Structure formats: structure tokens, C-alpha cells
GROMACS .gro file of C-alpha atoms in nm:
model
  320
    1MET     CA    1   0.017   0.033  -0.025
    2LYS     CA    2   0.271   0.251   0.092
    3LYS     CA    3   0.467   0.204  -0.319
    4TYR     CA    4   0.104   0.213  -0.405
    5ILE     CA    5   0.095   0.590  -0.216
    6LEU     CA    6   0.408   0.750  -0.321
    7LEU     CA    7   0.368   0.670  -0.677
    8LEU     CA    8   0.025   0.887  -0.616
    9LEU     CA    9   0.186   1.155  -0.475
   10ALA     CA   10   0.521   1.100  -0.748
   11CYS     CA   11   0.215   1.155  -1.019
   12VAL     CA   12   0.049   1.455  -0.839
   13PHE     CA   13   0.401   1.644  -0.825
   14LEU     CA   14   0.508   1.599  -1.167
   15LEU     CA   15   0.148   1.713  -1.334
   16CYS     CA   16   0.199   2.090  -1.142
   17GLY     CA   17   0.586   2.036  -1.253
   18CYS     CA   18   0.717   2.068  -0.889
   19GLY     CA   19   0.916   1.697  -0.854
   20THR     CA   20   1.026   1.399  -0.977
   21ALA     CA   21   1.036   1.045  -0.973
   22SER     CA   22   1.252   0.696  -0.988
   23SER     CA   23   1.219   0.347  -0.927
   24TRP     CA   24   1.508   0.131  -0.920
   25GLN     CA   25   1.550  -0.225  -1.028
   26GLU     CA   26   1.402  -0.491  -0.716
   27THR     CA   27   1.709  -0.648  -0.640
   28GLY     CA   28   1.605  -0.875  -0.348
   29LYS     CA   29   1.649  -0.689  -0.034
   30GLU     CA   30   1.326  -0.484   0.129
   31GLU     CA   31   1.270  -0.111  -0.098
   32ILE     CA   32   1.316   0.201   0.057
   33SER     CA   33   1.194   0.461   0.041
   34VAL     CA   34   1.303   0.830   0.049
   35ILE     CA   35   1.122   1.172   0.000
   36ALA     CA   36   1.334   1.488  -0.003
   37ILE     CA   37   1.164   1.849   0.024
   38LEU     CA   38   1.397   2.094  -0.129
   39LYS     CA   39   1.425   2.493  -0.082
   40ALA     CA   40   1.419   2.550  -0.510
   41ARG     CA   41   1.549   2.431  -0.797
   42ASN     CA   42   1.589   2.752  -0.945
   43SER     CA   43   2.009   2.799  -0.906
   44LEU     CA   44   2.309   2.534  -0.980
   45HIS     CA   45   2.334   2.518  -0.598
   46TRP     CA   46   1.980   2.278  -0.591
   47GLN     CA   47   2.013   2.163  -0.947
   48PHE     CA   48   2.384   1.976  -0.750
   49VAL     CA   49   2.183   1.846  -0.427
   50MET     CA   50   1.927   1.648  -0.623
   51GLU     CA   51   2.159   1.457  -0.874
   52GLY     CA   52   2.411   1.383  -0.521
   53LEU     CA   53   2.093   1.302  -0.479
   54GLU     CA   54   1.927   1.150  -0.757
   55GLN     CA   55   2.305   0.900  -0.816
   56THR     CA   56   2.337   0.792  -0.448
   57ALA     CA   57   1.952   0.584  -0.424
   58LYS     CA   58   2.059   0.435  -0.726
   59ASN     CA   59   2.412   0.314  -0.687
   60SER     CA   60   2.094   0.182  -0.325
   61ASN     CA   61   1.786  -0.025  -0.304
   62VAL     CA   62   1.622   0.370  -0.326
   63ASN     CA   63   1.256   0.446  -0.414
   64LEU     CA   64   1.292   0.856  -0.455
   65HIS     CA   65   1.093   1.110  -0.479
   66VAL     CA   66   1.210   1.485  -0.467
   67ILE     CA   67   1.006   1.767  -0.470
   68TRP     CA   68   1.027   2.134  -0.451
   69PRO     CA   69   0.853   2.454  -0.418
   70GLU     CA   70   0.951   2.707  -0.735
   71ARG     CA   71   1.129   2.973  -0.474
   72GLU     CA   72   1.229   2.968  -0.148
   73VAL     CA   73   1.002   3.245  -0.085
   74ASP     CA   74   0.702   2.950  -0.086
   75THR     CA   75   0.718   2.887   0.264
   76ASP     CA   76   0.339   2.776   0.295
   77THR     CA   77   0.426   2.570  -0.068
   78GLN     CA   78   0.676   2.318   0.109
   79LEU     CA   79   0.499   2.304   0.410
   80ARG     CA   80   0.172   2.146   0.237
   81MET     CA   81   0.409   1.905   0.046
   82LEU     CA   82   0.504   1.860   0.348
   83GLN     CA   83   0.235   1.753   0.524
   84ASP     CA   84   0.171   1.555   0.233
   85ALA     CA   85   0.465   1.342   0.233
   86ILE     CA   86   0.359   1.236   0.555
   87GLN     CA   87   0.075   1.147   0.482
   88ALA     CA   88   0.288   0.891   0.183
   89ALA     CA   89   0.521   0.746   0.510
   90PRO     CA   90   0.783   0.705   0.290
   91ASP     CA   91   1.068   0.515   0.537
   92VAL     CA   92   1.322   0.836   0.538
   93ILE     CA   93   1.192   1.219   0.498
   94ILE     CA   94   1.543   1.463   0.365
   95TRP     CA   95   1.350   1.815   0.377
   96ALA     CA   96   1.587   2.176   0.391
   97PRO     CA   97   1.298   2.424   0.550
   98ASP     CA   98   1.284   2.802   0.368
   99ASP     CA   99   1.227   2.874   0.732
  100SER     CA  100   1.367   2.754   1.016
  101SER     CA  101   1.245   2.877   1.213
  102ARG     CA  102   0.889   2.661   1.238
  103ALA     CA  103   1.027   2.374   1.087
  104GLY     CA  104   1.029   2.213   1.483
  105GLU     CA  105   0.593   2.144   1.505
  106TYR     CA  106   0.690   1.943   1.189
  107ALA     CA  107   0.940   1.693   1.320
  108LYS     CA  108   0.787   1.671   1.564
  109GLN     CA  109   0.444   1.493   1.345
  110ILE     CA  110   0.790   1.317   1.151
  111LYS     CA  111   0.918   1.120   1.398
  112GLU     CA  112   0.521   1.085   1.520
  113ALA     CA  113   0.445   0.986   1.189
  114GLY     CA  114   0.719   0.674   1.250
  115ILE     CA  115   0.894   0.812   0.982
  116HIS     CA  116   1.297   0.865   1.015
  117LEU     CA  117   1.376   1.287   0.893
  118ILE     CA  118   1.751   1.460   0.804
  119TYR     CA  119   1.777   1.795   0.685
  120VAL     CA  120   2.025   1.890   0.397
  121ASP     CA  121   2.153   2.221   0.357
  122GLU     CA  122   1.951   2.457   0.673
  123ASN     CA  123   2.001   2.280   1.004
  124ALA     CA  124   1.643   2.403   1.116
  125SER     CA  125   1.760   2.553   1.434
  126GLN     CA  126   2.025   2.379   1.589
  127GLN     CA  127   1.785   2.048   1.647
  128GLU     CA  128   2.050   1.781   1.750
  129ASP     CA  129   1.755   1.513   1.770
  130VAL     CA  130   1.740   1.546   1.423
  131PRO     CA  131   2.100   1.426   1.143
  132TYR     CA  132   2.166   1.759   0.995
  133VAL     CA  133   2.454   1.765   0.640
  134GLY     CA  134   2.559   2.133   0.466
  135SER     CA  135   2.786   2.372   0.490
  136ASP     CA  136   2.908   2.451   0.891
  137ASN     CA  137   2.782   2.819   0.893
  138TYR     CA  138   2.985   2.934   1.031
  139HIS     CA  139   3.331   2.890   1.000
  140ALA     CA  140   3.192   2.932   0.686
  141GLY     CA  141   3.087   3.311   0.743
  142GLU     CA  142   3.443   3.308   0.939
  143LEU     CA  143   3.595   3.194   0.606
  144ALA     CA  144   3.495   3.467   0.401
  145ALA     CA  145   3.590   3.721   0.711
  146ARG     CA  146   3.936   3.596   0.629
  147SER     CA  147   3.990   3.622   0.275
  148MET     CA  148   3.843   3.939   0.261
  149GLY     CA  149   4.038   4.090   0.593
  150GLU     CA  150   4.335   3.971   0.370
  151ALA     CA  151   4.262   4.191   0.053
  152LEU     CA  152   4.182   4.518   0.311
  153GLN     CA  153   4.439   4.424   0.522
  154GLU     CA  154   4.236   4.391   0.790
  155GLN     CA  155   4.058   4.705   0.772
  156GLY     CA  156   3.741   4.959   0.627
  157THR     CA  157   3.384   4.935   0.583
  158VAL     CA  158   3.213   4.615   0.511
  159ALA     CA  159   2.877   4.450   0.467
  160PHE     CA  160   2.714   4.124   0.440
  161ILE     CA  161   2.421   4.040   0.211
  162GLY     CA  162   2.252   3.708   0.219
  163GLY     CA  163   1.868   3.599   0.197
  164SER     CA  164   1.594   3.493   0.481
  165GLN     CA  165   1.708   3.556   0.794
  166GLU     CA  166   1.448   3.302   0.909
  167GLN     CA  167   1.707   3.097   0.766
  168GLN     CA  168   1.960   2.943   0.982
  169VAL     CA  169   2.155   2.868   0.714
  170HIS     CA  170   2.202   3.258   0.591
  171TYR     CA  171   2.178   3.385   1.005
  172LEU     CA  172   2.473   3.170   1.098
  173ARG     CA  173   2.709   3.306   0.763
  174GLY     CA  174   2.635   3.671   0.909
  175LYS     CA  175   2.768   3.576   1.188
  176GLY     CA  176   3.017   3.431   1.164
  177PHE     CA  177   3.091   3.717   0.898
  178THR     CA  178   3.065   3.999   1.073
  179ASP     CA  179   3.162   3.858   1.507
  180SER     CA  180   3.482   3.746   1.249
  181VAL     CA  181   3.547   4.130   1.105
  182GLU     CA  182   3.455   4.324   1.514
  183GLN     CA  183   3.827   4.117   1.557
  184TRP     CA  184   3.995   4.297   1.330
  185SER     CA  185   4.263   4.527   1.315
  186ASN     CA  186   4.024   4.868   1.213
  187GLY     CA  187   3.694   4.712   1.015
  188GLU     CA  188   3.340   4.727   1.097
  189CYS     CA  189   2.976   4.456   0.905
  190LEU     CA  190   2.767   4.774   0.789
  191VAL     CA  191   2.480   4.667   0.718
  192ILE     CA  192   2.349   4.356   0.733
  193GLN     CA  193   2.148   4.343   0.371
  194GLU     CA  194   1.801   4.054   0.325
  195VAL     CA  195   1.731   3.945   0.074
  196PRO     CA  196   1.488   3.656   0.100
  197ASP     CA  197   1.458   3.509  -0.246
  198CYS     CA  198   1.860   3.406  -0.260
  199SER     CA  199   1.812   3.561  -0.708
  200ILE     CA  200   2.060   3.726  -0.910
  201ALA     CA  201   1.832   4.020  -0.890
  202GLY     CA  202   1.791   4.039  -0.511
  203GLY     CA  203   2.142   4.038  -0.575
  204LYS     CA  204   2.194   4.331  -0.733
  205ALA     CA  205   1.939   4.587  -0.637
  206ALA     CA  206   2.012   4.496  -0.256
  207MET     CA  207   2.358   4.620  -0.371
  208LYS     CA  208   2.236   4.909  -0.577
  209GLN     CA  209   2.074   4.970  -0.199
  210ILE     CA  210   2.428   4.945  -0.027
  211LEU     CA  211   2.679   5.183  -0.224
  212GLN     CA  212   2.386   5.447  -0.264
  213GLU     CA  213   2.325   5.436   0.118
  214HIS     CA  214   2.659   5.327   0.219
  215PRO     CA  215   2.894   5.447  -0.009
  216GLN     CA  216   3.257   5.370   0.076
  217VAL     CA  217   3.151   5.050   0.130
  218GLN     CA  218   3.479   4.848  -0.002
  219GLY     CA  219   3.346   4.460   0.063
  220VAL     CA  220   3.130   4.274   0.060
  221PHE     CA  221   3.097   3.891   0.156
  222CYS     CA  222   2.751   3.695  -0.040
  223ALA     CA  223   2.630   3.400   0.074
  224SER     CA  224   2.510   3.258  -0.201
  225ALA     CA  225   2.619   3.205  -0.607
  226LEU     CA  226   2.314   3.446  -0.697
  227LEU     CA  227   2.362   3.744  -0.442
  228CYS     CA  228   2.691   3.700  -0.526
  229MET     CA  229   2.666   3.681  -0.971
  230GLY     CA  230   2.360   3.962  -0.863
  231ALA     CA  231   2.624   4.193  -0.624
  232GLN     CA  232   2.872   4.204  -0.922
  233GLU     CA  233   2.613   4.257  -1.169
  234ALA     CA  234   2.557   4.598  -0.943
  235CYS     CA  235   2.954   4.688  -0.888
  236GLN     CA  236   2.938   4.633  -1.275
  237SER     CA  237   2.715   4.847  -1.372
  238GLU     CA  238   2.752   5.134  -1.123
  239ASP     CA  239   3.244   5.113  -1.202
  240ARG     CA  240   3.316   5.008  -0.790
  241THR     CA  241   3.482   4.704  -0.963
  242GLU     CA  242   3.753   4.778  -0.693
  243ILE     CA  243   3.556   4.611  -0.437
  244VAL     CA  244   3.631   4.325  -0.249
  245LEU     CA  245   3.295   4.054  -0.336
  246VAL     CA  246   3.330   3.726  -0.167
  247GLY     CA  247   3.091   3.440  -0.276
  248MET     CA  248   2.950   3.159  -0.176
  249ASP     CA  249   2.866   2.845  -0.380
  250THR     CA  250   3.038   2.582  -0.550
  251GLN     CA  251   2.984   2.570  -0.905
  252SER     CA  252   3.067   2.692  -1.239
  253ASP     CA  253   2.877   3.066  -1.309
  254VAL     CA  254   3.024   3.217  -0.930
  255LEU     CA  255   3.393   3.047  -0.999
  256THR     CA  256   3.396   3.182  -1.369
  257ALA     CA  257   3.366   3.516  -1.277
  258LEU     CA  258   3.654   3.460  -0.992
  259LYS     CA  259   3.907   3.338  -1.221
  260ASN     CA  260   3.810   3.623  -1.420
  261ARG     CA  261   3.829   3.858  -1.151
  262LYS     CA  262   3.506   4.006  -1.143
  263ILE     CA  263   3.537   3.900  -0.779
  264HIS     CA  264   3.791   3.801  -0.493
  265ALA     CA  265   3.652   3.467  -0.374
  266VAL     CA  266   3.455   3.188  -0.290
  267ILE     CA  267   3.348   2.965   0.054
  268SER     CA  268   3.297   2.711  -0.124
  269GLN     CA  269   3.022   2.432  -0.088
  270SER     CA  270   2.959   2.140  -0.320
  271GLY     CA  271   2.571   2.105  -0.314
  272TYR     CA  272   2.705   1.756  -0.510
  273GLU     CA  273   2.876   1.581  -0.158
  274MET     CA  274   2.573   1.743   0.033
  275GLY     CA  275   2.255   1.585  -0.239
  276CYS     CA  276   2.501   1.191  -0.128
  277ARG     CA  277   2.556   1.264   0.237
  278ALA     CA  278   2.233   1.268   0.317
  279MET     CA  279   2.140   0.985   0.100
  280GLU     CA  280   2.460   0.792   0.239
  281LEU     CA  281   2.300   0.929   0.582
  282ALA     CA  282   1.955   0.769   0.486
  283VAL     CA  283   2.008   0.442   0.377
  284LYS     CA  284   2.214   0.415   0.688
  285GLN     CA  285   1.906   0.554   0.915
  286THR     CA  286   1.638   0.278   0.757
  287GLU     CA  287   1.956   0.004   0.874
  288GLY     CA  288   1.924   0.111   1.269
  289GLN     CA  289   2.254   0.236   1.211
  290GLU     CA  290   2.351   0.571   1.452
  291ILE     CA  291   2.377   0.848   1.280
  292PRO     CA  292   2.598   1.123   1.443
  293ALA     CA  293   2.413   1.480   1.462
  294MET     CA  294   2.627   1.675   1.296
  295ASN     CA  295   2.759   1.587   0.925
  296TYR     CA  296   2.982   1.931   0.807
  297ILE     CA  297   3.042   1.891   0.438
  298LYS     CA  298   3.431   2.065   0.375
  299ASN     CA  299   3.413   2.505   0.327
  300GLU     CA  300   3.732   2.576   0.190
  301ILE     CA  301   3.870   2.953   0.028
  302ILE     CA  302   3.871   2.935  -0.333
  303SER     CA  303   4.073   3.134  -0.456
  304ARG     CA  304   4.215   3.294  -0.784
  305GLU     CA  305   4.523   3.003  -0.731
  306ASN     CA  306   4.349   2.689  -0.729
  307VAL     CA  307   4.014   2.830  -0.943
  308LYS     CA  308   4.113   2.661  -1.200
  309ASP     CA  309   4.141   2.246  -0.978
  310TYR     CA  310   3.745   2.332  -0.903
  311LEU     CA  311   3.674   2.426  -1.295
  312ASP     CA  312   3.873   2.092  -1.395
  313ALA     CA  313   3.680   1.881  -1.172
  314PHE     CA  314   3.351   2.005  -1.324
  315VAL     CA  315   3.449   1.869  -1.617
  316MET     CA  316   3.556   1.517  -1.501
  317GLU     CA  317   3.297   1.435  -1.350
  318GLY     CA  318   3.047   1.571  -1.642
  319ARG     CA  319   2.863   1.781  -1.444
  320GLU     CA  320   2.952   2.136  -1.620
   0.00000   0.00000   0.00000
């Protein structure tokens, strides 16, 4: 019956144009059912997360369904999807909450339904009883401040552009960045600009506003690749290409901008690794294995000196 419910759920999402469903050949073992609910799929980051989930599921006895709302700000839509997923009763739900402040009550429902839960990308208010797979976001902010501090000799006025502060991922990146800037010899983070939909257009508008209201700004940390690409366009159009821009996400568009000296640095975050790790842990959960609370992927500073290695890796892996 569970298999039929999952099939019906998959068909509904496919007809709505907001999900994928895949099935795999029988291997003699009981099939594991997993529903993954992403924040959106409007960036390479989320496409890579889904690719990692799907690729790892193919190598396991997993029936995977991936669904998502149109935008990261469509929280109510995502929560309706989550409620439908709970009704479908899969073995595991992998969830990237659009609003981490509202995740706790739904995590309780999932647990009461006897379904395993893993948070991916978003740590949802640091709930220790739910395993998390993703970046150490506070540390990512620290790395951004370190890279920018080297470029500005730990002095000057800087700013932060992030997504919704209701998401722990963006709050912690900003917190790590601003805390580190305060330790510079002479530095100030004067503004935290919030762009809930994390789009290129939003990043461009936020950067233009910063330049108009704080023309003295010398560096900006953007908490995603899309925000960074938008900020770079704004700097270009306002003839402020001297501003030190640091972005985040291991994807080819922002890495190419780094290679072409349009931005200063990128903090690595592999969506593909995130998806692979989350699926691996989902399988282990169903086998009764103990899962660590925090499962961090690698974050490091990508500079002009090592960006070619990352771009070459995309080509070798066949992902670009």
C-alpha cells in the first residue's frame, strides 16, 4: 500500500511540474522509500543537491521522489508538500526547510509518524535530535571574513548580503562573518542586507542600495552564488569594480567570475556532496545505524590561485 501511495504522490507532483520521481530495479532486498523536499530548484546549487541524491539512490535499493516549491520564499507551499509527504509514509524524509523557525512542529509530526528525518542544507534551529547534512555555516562566514581581511589588510567598511534571516544557513553565515570582522584591527560591518528569494535580481538590487546608502563600502560577502553574481553586476554597472566581493557555492558560474577577476574569492559548498551524503545517511538510518547529529561537508576558500582545480573537476565529473 505504501508503494501505491508514493506512486500517487509522485504523479501529483509531476503533474504540478514541481518534482521528479524515479524507481530502481529490485535487488532482492526490501526497497527503501525516500521523499526529498528541497527549498527550490532555481539555482545550480539545488540542481547539484538533487543530482547527488539521485546518483546515490541509483546505487542503493531506494525509491526516491524529489519535490520542491517554485521559490525559496514559498514556505507555505513547501509545508503543504511536507504534509502530503508525511501522509505518504515513506521510510525517510530528507528536508531543506525554507523557514527553519517553523520546522520544529513538523519534525515532531514526522517523528510521531515513525518516519526518519534528515535536514539537508538547513539545520533548522539546531535541533540536535535530527541529523543535519550541510555546511558549517558560521565557519563559512569566518572564512569569508578571513579572505576579505587579507585583501583589505583587516581594515575598512564591509557589508553582508544574505537570504532570509529565518533560515539558519543565512543567519549563521552573516553571524560568522560579522563576528570575525569585529576582530579586525580596524574593520566595521555596517549593514546586513536581506534578500529572501536569493536571486540574481535580488542581489543586484541589494548591492545598488548599499552603494547608494553607504558609498564608503569596500567589501561585501554574499551568502550564495546567485546573490554574488547579482552584486557583481551592480558593481559593474555602478563602476565600483574595486569592491572586494566574496561569494559562496561551488558552481561554475561564480567560479568563472572568480577566474575572470570579477570577484575576489568563493567559499566552497558542494551541493552534489550534500545530496550524496544525505542519501547515504538515509539508508543507514533505515538499517538502524547511529547517525551523527552534525555531518559537515567541506568548506574552504577558493581563490584565483586554486579556482582552476575546481573548474577542471566539474569537467572531469561530467557535471558541466
